[in-house]
Short mmCIF file of C-alpha atoms in Angstrom, two decimals:
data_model
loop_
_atom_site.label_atom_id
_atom_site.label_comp_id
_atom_site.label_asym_id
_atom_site.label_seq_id
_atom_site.Cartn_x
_atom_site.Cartn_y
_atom_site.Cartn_z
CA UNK A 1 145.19 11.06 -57.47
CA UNK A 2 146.30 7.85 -55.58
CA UNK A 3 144.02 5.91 -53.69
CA UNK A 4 145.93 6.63 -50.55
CA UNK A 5 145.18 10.49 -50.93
CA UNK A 6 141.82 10.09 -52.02
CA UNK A 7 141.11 8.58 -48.74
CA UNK A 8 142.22 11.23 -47.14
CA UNK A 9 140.40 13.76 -49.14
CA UNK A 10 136.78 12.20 -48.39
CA UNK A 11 138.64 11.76 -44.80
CA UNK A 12 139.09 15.78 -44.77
CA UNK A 13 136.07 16.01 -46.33
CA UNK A 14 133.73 14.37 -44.32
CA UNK A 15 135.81 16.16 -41.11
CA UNK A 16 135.67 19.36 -42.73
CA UNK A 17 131.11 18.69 -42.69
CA UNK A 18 131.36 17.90 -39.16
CA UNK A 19 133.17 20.72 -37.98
CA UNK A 20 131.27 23.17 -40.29
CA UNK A 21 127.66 21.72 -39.62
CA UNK A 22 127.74 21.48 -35.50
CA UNK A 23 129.80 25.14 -35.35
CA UNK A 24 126.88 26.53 -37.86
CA UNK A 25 124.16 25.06 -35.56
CA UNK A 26 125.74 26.31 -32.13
CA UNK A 27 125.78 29.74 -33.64
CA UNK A 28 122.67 29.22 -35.38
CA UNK A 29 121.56 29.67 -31.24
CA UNK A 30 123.61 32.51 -30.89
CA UNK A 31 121.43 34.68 -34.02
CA UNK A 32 118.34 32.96 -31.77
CA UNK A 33 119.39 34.24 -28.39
CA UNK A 34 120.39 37.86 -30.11
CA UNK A 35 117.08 38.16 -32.04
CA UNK A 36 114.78 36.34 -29.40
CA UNK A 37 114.78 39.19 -27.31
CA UNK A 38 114.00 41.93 -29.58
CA UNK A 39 111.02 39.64 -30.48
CA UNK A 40 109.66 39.95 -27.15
CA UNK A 41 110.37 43.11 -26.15
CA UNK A 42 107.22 44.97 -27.06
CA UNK A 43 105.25 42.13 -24.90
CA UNK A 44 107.86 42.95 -21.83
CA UNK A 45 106.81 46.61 -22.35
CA UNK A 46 103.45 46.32 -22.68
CA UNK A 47 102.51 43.95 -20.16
CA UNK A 48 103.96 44.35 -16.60
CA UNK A 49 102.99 40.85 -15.36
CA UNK A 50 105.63 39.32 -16.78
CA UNK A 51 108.38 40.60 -15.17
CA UNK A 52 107.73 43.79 -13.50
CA UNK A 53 107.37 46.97 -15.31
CA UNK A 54 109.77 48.27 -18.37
CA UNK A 55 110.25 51.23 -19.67
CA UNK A 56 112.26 51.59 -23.33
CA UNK A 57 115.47 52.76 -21.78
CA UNK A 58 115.27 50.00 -18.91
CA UNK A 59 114.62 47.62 -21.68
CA UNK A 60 117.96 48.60 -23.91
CA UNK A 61 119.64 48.66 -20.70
CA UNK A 62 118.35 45.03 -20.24
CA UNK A 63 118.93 43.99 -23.54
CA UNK A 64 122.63 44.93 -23.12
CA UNK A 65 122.96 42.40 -20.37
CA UNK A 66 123.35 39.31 -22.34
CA UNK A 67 126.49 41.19 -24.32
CA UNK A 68 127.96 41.74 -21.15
CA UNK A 69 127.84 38.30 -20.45
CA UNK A 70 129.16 37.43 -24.17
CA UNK A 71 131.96 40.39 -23.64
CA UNK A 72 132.98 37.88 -20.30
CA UNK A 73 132.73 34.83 -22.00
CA UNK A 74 134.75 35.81 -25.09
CA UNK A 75 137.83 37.33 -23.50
CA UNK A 76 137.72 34.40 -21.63
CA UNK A 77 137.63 32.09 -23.85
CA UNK A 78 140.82 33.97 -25.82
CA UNK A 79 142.83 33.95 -22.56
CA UNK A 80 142.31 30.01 -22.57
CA UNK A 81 141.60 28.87 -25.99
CA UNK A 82 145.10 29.04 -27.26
CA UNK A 83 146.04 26.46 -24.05
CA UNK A 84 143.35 24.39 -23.69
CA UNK A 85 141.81 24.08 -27.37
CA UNK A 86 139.18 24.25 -29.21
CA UNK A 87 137.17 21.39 -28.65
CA UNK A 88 136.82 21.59 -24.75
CA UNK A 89 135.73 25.41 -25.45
CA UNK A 90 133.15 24.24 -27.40
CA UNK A 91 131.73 21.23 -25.77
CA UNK A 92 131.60 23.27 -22.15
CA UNK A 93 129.60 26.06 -24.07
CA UNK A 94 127.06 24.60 -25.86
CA UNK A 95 126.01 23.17 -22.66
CA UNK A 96 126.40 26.22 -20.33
CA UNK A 97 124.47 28.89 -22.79
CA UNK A 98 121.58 25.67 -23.55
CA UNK A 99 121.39 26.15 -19.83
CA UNK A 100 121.29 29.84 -19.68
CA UNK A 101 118.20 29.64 -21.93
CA UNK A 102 116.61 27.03 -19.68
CA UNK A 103 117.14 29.58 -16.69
CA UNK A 104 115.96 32.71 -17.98
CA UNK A 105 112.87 30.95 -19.52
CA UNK A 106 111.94 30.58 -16.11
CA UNK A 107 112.41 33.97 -14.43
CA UNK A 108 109.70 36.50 -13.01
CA UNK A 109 112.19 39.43 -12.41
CA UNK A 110 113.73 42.15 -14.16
CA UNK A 111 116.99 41.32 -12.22
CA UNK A 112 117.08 37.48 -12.54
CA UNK A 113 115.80 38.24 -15.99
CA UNK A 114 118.82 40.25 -16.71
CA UNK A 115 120.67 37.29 -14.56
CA UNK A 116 119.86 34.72 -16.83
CA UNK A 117 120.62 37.04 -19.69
CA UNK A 118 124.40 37.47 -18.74
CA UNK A 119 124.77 33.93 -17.84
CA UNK A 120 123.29 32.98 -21.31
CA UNK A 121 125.60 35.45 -22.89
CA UNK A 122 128.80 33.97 -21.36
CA UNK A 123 128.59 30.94 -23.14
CA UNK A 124 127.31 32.35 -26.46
CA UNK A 125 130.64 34.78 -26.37
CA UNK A 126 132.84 31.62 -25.82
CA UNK A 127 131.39 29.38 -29.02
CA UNK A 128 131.16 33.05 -30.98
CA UNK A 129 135.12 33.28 -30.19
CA UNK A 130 136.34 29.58 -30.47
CA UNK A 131 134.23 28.80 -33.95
CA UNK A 132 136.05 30.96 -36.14
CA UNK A 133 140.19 29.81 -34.96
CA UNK A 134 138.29 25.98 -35.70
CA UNK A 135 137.15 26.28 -38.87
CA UNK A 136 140.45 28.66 -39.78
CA UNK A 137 142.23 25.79 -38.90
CA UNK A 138 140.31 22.62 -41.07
CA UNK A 139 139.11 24.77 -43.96
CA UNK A 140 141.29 25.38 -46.85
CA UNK A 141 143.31 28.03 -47.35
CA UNK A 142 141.80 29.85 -50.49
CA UNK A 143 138.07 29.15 -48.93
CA UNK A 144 138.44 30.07 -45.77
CA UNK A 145 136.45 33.30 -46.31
CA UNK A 146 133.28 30.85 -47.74
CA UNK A 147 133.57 28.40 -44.91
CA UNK A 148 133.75 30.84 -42.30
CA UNK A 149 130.90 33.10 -43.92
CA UNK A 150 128.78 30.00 -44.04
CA UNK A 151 129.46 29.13 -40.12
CA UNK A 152 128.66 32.90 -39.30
CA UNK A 153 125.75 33.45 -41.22
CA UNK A 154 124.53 30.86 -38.57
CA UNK A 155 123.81 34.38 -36.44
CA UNK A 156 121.33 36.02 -38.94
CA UNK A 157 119.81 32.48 -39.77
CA UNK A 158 119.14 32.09 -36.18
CA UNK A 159 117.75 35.44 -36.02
CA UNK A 160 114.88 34.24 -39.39
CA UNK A 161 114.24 31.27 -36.69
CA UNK A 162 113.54 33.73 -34.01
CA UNK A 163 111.21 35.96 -36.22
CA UNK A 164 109.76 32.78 -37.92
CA UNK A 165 109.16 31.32 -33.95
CA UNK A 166 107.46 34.44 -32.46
CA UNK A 167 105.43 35.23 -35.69
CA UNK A 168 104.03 31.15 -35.30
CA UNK A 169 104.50 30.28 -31.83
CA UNK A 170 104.00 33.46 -29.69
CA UNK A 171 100.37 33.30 -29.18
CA UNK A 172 100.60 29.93 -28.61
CA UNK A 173 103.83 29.47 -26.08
CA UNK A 174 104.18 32.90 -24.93
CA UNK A 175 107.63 34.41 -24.75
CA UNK A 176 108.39 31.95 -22.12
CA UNK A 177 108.46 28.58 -24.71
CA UNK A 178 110.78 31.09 -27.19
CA UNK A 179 113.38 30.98 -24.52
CA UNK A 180 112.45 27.18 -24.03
CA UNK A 181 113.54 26.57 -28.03
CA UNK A 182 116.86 28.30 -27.18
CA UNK A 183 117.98 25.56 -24.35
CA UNK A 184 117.26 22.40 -27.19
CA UNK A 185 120.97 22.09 -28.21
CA UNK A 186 122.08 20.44 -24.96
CA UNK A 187 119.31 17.05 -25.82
CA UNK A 188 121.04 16.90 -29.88
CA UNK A 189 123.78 19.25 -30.65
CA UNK A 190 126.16 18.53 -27.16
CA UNK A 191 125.87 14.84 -27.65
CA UNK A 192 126.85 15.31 -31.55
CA UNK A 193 129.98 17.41 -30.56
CA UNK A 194 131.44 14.86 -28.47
CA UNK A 195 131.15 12.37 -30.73
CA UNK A 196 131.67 14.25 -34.04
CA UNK A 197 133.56 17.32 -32.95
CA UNK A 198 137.96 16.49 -33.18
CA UNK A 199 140.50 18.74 -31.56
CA UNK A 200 142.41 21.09 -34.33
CA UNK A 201 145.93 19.25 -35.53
CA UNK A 202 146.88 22.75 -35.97
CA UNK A 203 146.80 23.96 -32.17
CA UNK A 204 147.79 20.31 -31.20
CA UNK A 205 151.24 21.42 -33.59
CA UNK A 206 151.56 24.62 -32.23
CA UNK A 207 151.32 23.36 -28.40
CA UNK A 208 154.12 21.02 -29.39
CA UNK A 209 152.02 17.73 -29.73
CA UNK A 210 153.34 16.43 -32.36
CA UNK A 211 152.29 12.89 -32.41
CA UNK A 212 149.07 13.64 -31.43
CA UNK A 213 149.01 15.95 -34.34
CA UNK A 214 149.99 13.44 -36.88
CA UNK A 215 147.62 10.70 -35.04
CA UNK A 216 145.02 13.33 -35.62
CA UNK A 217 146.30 14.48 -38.70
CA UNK A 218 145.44 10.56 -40.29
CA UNK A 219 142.04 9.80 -38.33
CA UNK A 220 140.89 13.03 -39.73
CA UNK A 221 142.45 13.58 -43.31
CA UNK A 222 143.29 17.52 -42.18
CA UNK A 223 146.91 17.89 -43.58
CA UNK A 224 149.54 19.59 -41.33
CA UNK A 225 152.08 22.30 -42.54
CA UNK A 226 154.42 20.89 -44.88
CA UNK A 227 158.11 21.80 -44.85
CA UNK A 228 157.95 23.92 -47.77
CA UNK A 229 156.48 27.35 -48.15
CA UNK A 230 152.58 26.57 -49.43
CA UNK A 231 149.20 28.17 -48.97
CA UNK A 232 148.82 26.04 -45.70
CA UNK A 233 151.98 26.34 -44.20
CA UNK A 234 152.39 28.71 -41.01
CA UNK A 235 156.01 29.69 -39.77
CA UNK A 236 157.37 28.21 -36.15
CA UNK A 237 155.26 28.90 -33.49
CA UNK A 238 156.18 32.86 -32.19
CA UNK A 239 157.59 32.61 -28.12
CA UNK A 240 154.33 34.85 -27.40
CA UNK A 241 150.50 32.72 -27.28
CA UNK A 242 147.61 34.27 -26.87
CA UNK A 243 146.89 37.93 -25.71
CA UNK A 244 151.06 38.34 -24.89
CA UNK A 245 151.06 38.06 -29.00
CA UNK A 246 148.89 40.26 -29.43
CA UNK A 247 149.81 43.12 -27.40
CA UNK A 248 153.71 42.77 -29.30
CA UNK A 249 154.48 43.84 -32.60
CA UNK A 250 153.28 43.02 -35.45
CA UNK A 251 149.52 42.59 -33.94
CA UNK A 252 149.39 45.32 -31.68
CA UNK A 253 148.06 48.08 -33.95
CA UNK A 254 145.85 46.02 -36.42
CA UNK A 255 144.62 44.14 -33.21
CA UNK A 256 143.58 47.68 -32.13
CA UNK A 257 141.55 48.70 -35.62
CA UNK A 258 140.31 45.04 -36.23
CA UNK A 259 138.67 45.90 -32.58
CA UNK A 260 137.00 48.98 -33.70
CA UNK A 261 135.71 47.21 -36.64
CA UNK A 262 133.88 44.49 -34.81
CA UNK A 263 132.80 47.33 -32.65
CA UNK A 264 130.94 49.27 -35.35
CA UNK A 265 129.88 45.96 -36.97
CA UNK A 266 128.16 44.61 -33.48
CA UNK A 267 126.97 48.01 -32.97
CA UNK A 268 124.63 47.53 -36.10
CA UNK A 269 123.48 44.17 -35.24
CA UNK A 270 122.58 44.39 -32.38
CA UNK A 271 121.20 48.26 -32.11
CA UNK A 272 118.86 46.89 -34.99
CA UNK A 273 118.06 43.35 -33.97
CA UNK A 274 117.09 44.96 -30.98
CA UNK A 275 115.30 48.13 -32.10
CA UNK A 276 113.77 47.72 -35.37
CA UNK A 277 110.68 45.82 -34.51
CA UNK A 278 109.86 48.65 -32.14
CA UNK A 279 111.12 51.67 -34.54
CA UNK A 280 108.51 50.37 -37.76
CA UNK A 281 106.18 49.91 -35.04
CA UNK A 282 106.00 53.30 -34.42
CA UNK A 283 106.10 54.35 -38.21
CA UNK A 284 102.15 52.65 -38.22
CA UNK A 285 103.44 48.76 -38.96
CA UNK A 286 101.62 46.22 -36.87
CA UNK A 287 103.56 43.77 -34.99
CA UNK A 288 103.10 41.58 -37.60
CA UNK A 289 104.88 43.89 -40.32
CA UNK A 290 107.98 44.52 -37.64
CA UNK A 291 108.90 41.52 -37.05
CA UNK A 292 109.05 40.56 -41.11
CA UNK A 293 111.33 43.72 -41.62
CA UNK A 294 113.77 41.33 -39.02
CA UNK A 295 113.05 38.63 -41.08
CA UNK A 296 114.15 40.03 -43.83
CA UNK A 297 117.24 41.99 -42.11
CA UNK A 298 118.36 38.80 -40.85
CA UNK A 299 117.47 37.24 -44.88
CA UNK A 300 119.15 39.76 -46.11
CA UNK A 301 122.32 39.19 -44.25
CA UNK A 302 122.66 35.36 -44.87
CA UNK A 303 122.44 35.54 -49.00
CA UNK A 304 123.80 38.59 -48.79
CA UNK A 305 126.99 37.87 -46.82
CA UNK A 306 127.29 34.46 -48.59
CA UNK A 307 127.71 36.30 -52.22
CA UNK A 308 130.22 38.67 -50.63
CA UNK A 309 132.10 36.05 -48.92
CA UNK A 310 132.86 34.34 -52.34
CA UNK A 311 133.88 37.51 -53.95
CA UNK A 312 136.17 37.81 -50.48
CA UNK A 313 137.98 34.70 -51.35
CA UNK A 314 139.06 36.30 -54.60
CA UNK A 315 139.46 39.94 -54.15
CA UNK A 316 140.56 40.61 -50.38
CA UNK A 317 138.01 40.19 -47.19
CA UNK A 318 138.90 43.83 -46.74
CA UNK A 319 137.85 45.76 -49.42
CA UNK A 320 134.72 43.59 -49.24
CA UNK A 321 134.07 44.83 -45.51
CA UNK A 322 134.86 48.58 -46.22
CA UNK A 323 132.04 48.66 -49.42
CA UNK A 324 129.43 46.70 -47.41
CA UNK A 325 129.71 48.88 -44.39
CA UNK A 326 129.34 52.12 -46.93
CA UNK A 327 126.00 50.09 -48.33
CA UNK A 328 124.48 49.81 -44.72
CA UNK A 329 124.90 53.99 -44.49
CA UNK A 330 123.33 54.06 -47.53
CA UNK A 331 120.34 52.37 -46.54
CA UNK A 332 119.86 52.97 -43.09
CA UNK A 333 119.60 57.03 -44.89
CA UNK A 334 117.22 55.59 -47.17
CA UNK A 335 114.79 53.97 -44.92
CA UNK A 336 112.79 56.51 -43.25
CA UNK A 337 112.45 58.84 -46.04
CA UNK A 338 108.49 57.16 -47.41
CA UNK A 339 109.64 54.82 -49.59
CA UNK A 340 107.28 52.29 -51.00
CA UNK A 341 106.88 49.19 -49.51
CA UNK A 342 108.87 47.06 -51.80
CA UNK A 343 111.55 49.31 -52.02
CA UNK A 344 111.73 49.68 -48.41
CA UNK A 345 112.31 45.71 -47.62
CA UNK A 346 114.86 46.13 -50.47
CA UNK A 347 116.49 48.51 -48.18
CA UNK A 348 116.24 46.40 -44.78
CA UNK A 349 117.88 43.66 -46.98
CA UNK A 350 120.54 46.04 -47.40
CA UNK A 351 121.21 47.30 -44.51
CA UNK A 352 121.34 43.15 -43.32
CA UNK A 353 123.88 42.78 -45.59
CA UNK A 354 125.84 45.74 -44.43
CA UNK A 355 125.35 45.36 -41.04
CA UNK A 356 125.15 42.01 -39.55
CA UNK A 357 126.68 40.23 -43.13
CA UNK A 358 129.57 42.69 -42.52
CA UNK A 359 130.14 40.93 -39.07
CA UNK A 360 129.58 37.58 -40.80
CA UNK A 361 132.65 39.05 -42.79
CA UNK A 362 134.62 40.59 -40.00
CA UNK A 363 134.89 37.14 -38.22
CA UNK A 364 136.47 35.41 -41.07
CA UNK A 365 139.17 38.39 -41.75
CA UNK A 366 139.90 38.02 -38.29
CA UNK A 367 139.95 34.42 -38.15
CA UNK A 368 142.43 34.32 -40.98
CA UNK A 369 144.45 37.08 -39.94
CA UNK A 370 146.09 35.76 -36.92
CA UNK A 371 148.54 32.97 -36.80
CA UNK A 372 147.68 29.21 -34.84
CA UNK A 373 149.43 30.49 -31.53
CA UNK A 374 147.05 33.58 -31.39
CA UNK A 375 144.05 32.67 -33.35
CA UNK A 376 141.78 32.15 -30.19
CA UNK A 377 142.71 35.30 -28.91
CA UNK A 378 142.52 37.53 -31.69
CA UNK A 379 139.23 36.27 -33.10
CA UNK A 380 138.31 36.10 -28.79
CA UNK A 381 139.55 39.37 -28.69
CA UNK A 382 137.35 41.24 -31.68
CA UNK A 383 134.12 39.11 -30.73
CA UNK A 384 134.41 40.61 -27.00
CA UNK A 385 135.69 44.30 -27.40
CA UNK A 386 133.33 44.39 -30.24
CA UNK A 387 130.59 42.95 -28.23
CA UNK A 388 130.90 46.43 -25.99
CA UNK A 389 129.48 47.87 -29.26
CA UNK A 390 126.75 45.48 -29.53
CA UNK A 391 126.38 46.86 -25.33
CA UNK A 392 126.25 50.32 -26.63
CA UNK A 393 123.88 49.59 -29.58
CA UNK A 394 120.78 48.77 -28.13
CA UNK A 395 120.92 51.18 -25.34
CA UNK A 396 121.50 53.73 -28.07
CA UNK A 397 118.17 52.78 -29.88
CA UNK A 398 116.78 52.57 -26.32
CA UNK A 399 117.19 56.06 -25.78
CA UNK A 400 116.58 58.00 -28.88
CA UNK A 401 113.41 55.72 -28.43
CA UNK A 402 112.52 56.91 -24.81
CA UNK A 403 113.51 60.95 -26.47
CA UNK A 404 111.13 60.44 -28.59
CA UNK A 405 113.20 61.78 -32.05
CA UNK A 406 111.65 58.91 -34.46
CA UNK A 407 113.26 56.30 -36.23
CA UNK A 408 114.91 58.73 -39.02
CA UNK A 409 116.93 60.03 -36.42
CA UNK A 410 117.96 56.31 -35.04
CA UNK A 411 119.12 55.35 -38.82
CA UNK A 412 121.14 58.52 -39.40
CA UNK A 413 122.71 57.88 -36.16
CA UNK A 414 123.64 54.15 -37.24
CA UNK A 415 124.58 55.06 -40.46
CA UNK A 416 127.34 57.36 -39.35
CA UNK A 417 128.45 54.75 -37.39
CA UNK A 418 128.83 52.38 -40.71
CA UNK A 419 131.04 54.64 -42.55
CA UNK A 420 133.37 55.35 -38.94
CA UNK A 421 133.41 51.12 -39.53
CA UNK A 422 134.51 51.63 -43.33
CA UNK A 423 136.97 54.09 -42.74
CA UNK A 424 138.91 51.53 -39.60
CA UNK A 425 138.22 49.15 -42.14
CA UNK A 426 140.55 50.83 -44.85
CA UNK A 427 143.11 51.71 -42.38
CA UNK A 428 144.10 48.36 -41.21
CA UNK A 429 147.65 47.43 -43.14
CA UNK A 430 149.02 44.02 -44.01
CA UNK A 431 145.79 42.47 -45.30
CA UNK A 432 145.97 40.15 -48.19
CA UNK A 433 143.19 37.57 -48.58
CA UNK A 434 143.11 37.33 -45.18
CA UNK A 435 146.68 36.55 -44.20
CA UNK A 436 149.81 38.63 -42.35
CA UNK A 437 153.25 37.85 -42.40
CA UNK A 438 152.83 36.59 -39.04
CA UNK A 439 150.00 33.68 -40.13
CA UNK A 440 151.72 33.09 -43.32
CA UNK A 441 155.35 34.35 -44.22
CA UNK A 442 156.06 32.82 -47.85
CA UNK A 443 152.72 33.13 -49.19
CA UNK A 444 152.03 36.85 -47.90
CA UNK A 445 155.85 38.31 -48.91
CA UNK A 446 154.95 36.55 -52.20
CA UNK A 447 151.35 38.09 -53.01
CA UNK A 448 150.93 41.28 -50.64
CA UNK A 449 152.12 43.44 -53.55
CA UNK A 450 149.43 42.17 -55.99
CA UNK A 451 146.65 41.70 -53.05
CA UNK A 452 147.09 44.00 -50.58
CA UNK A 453 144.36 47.06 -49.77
CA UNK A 454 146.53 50.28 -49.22
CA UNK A 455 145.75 52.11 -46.50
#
């Protein structure tokens, strides 16, 4: 290795921790903000002073609000991310959802509750859909899967900080000061991004920048697409960006399924973020107990989605997606039959891994899967249809809750949903590590035979 490209490697490098670290830590407040709530839900129920009385059903409803709110702010952010890049996505929404947290902290309403829920939710939707088409777009090609998995399992890690927070902290600052912790990023993490944070060389290439690219391209040590055919290299830019590409052919029908699967996948995370506190709760665990079964959900998910992500990178993100989903069913069955206590945190583990680890996984399929010129939408695109599952999820929970059926009835019902998610999963063609013919022509006509999942 010359010195001249050893430079640029620790260059890369060093870029490569930037980018990684701050889009880790602004979704490490996203798993916060989703888990938060389900943390302080039995307080909301039980003690109408806070903000008016709740009932269980009101309280899925109310849960739901933030996803609405995320739904907004990620289809927005796909209609513009493509144009306007990555970096001003992120810098604007790290500040706005800080300042959603800030608001809702505040509130003594079920309405401006819900208020500062959606607002919240807009800007966590935005980062959730930007972070994956940056770190597609600095990490290397045959670690993508690993980089993005590490990013993403900044959800479940911020859900351990929310259990960790209202298992120390809730007797002491009230549900109130949890909130509080979610609006720190805009004191460390905004100021960080502006200074740390560059603009992909990638989308500055694909908007026809090119000099910019290149001037990017040597500050940062991220290599551009090289003439020749190579593991990096994307084909000229398609006349469609954004949401026009994928609506055409050859997106429109994978865009459909890749949809569903983020639907089933949010589904899960979010019907048992919300939920399972509440459900053990009623099986005779004290509060205590339910929120360490999230803990170790959310545990479970991080290590667990990790390990798969690796195997990802060397056996197809697909088939990886489609067996974890079919290990959530089987634990979701498996956790209200009595099992003892061990065994059943084994379980919950589990069903992290197949439920919110699978969405760890779904994000960096997708985020792979579409070429530069429709990255931000796609990835936009799965984040916010799928975030109408994560709507339906905890109103689900909220209502076999309020029927009164038990929690065994509330797994079965999640764990159909988990093989429905395996089954899109296998159907989706053209997946080979990650890549289309679209996002990478030589490499994909060259390896689909030997890589591809059939469907």
């Amino acid at each position: 290795m010359t010195s001249t490209s050893a430079t640029a490697e620790a260059r890369r490098s060093r870029t490569l921790g930037w980018v990684v670290g701050l889009s880790f830590t602004a979704l490490l407040f996203d798993g916060y903000d989703l888990v938060v709530y389900g943390t302080v839900v039995p307080t909301l129920l039980a003690d109408k002073s806070q903000i008016g009385a709740l009932t269980p059903a009101q309280a899925g409803t109310l849960g739901s609000w933030a996803l609405f709110g995320v739904l907004v702010g990620a289809l927005t952010a796909g209609a513009i991310g493509d144009r306007v890049g990555r970096r001003r996505i992120m810098l604007v929404n790290i500040a706005w959802f800080s300042l959603g947290m800030a608001v809702t902290a505040t509130t003594t309403s079920v309405v401006a509750f819900g208020a500062g829920r959606f607002f919240t939710g807009i800007g966590v939707g935005a980062l959730v859909a930007t972070v994956g088409a940056l770190v597609a777009e600095f990490a290397p090609a045959d670690r993508r899967n690993r980089y993005n998995a590490f990013v993403y399992s900044g959800v479940p890690a911020g859900g351990v900080l929310a259990a960790l927070a209202a298992i120390v902290l809730n007797d002491v600052a009230g549900w109130r000061g949890l909130f509080w912790i979610g609006a720190l990023p805009v004191l460390f993490l905004l100021p960080l991004a502006w200074a740390k944070l560059p603009e992909s060389p990638l989308w500055l290439l694909s908007r026809g920048e090119e000099e910019r690219a290149a001037e990017v391209s040597r500050r940062t040590g991220i290599p551009l697409p090289s003439p020749v055919g190579g593991p990096d290299t994307e084909v000229a830019a398609p006349a469609k960006v954004g949401y026009a590409a994928l609506a055409a052919r050859p997106l429109l029908v994978p865009t459909v399924l890749l949809g569903l699967m983020s639907f089933s996948g949010l589904l899960l995370t979010y019907g048992l973020n919300t939920w399972l506190p509440q459900i053990m709760g009623s099986k005779g665990y004290g509060k205590d107990y339910a929120l360490a079964f999230l803990l170790i959900l959310n545990l479970g998910a991080i290590v667990g989605g990790l390990i798969a992500s690796w195997v990802a990178d060397r056996v197809g993100a697909q088939r990886v997606v489609a067996t974890t989903f079919v290990l959530a069913a089987l634990a979701l069955l498996l956790m209200p039959l009595g099992l003892p206590f061990g065994v059943l945190l084994t379980a919950v583990a589990v069903a992290g891994v197949g439920t919110i680890g699978t969405q760890v996984l779904i994000y960096g399929l997708v985020s792979n899967y579409y070429p530069t010129t429709a990255r931000a939408a796609g990835v936009a695109w799965c984040a916010g249809f799928g975030r109408l599952g994560g709507i339906v999820g905890p109103v689900i929970g909220g209502i076999l809750v309020s029927a009164g059926v038990g929690g065994s009835t509330a797994f079965q019902v999640f764990a159909v949903i988990s093989i429905v998610g395996a089954l899109v999963t296998v159907s989706v063609r053209g997946v080979a590590r990650g890549r289309t013919p679209t996002a990478d022509a030589g490499h994909h006509e060259a390896t689909a035979a030997r890589d591809a999942v059939p469907a």
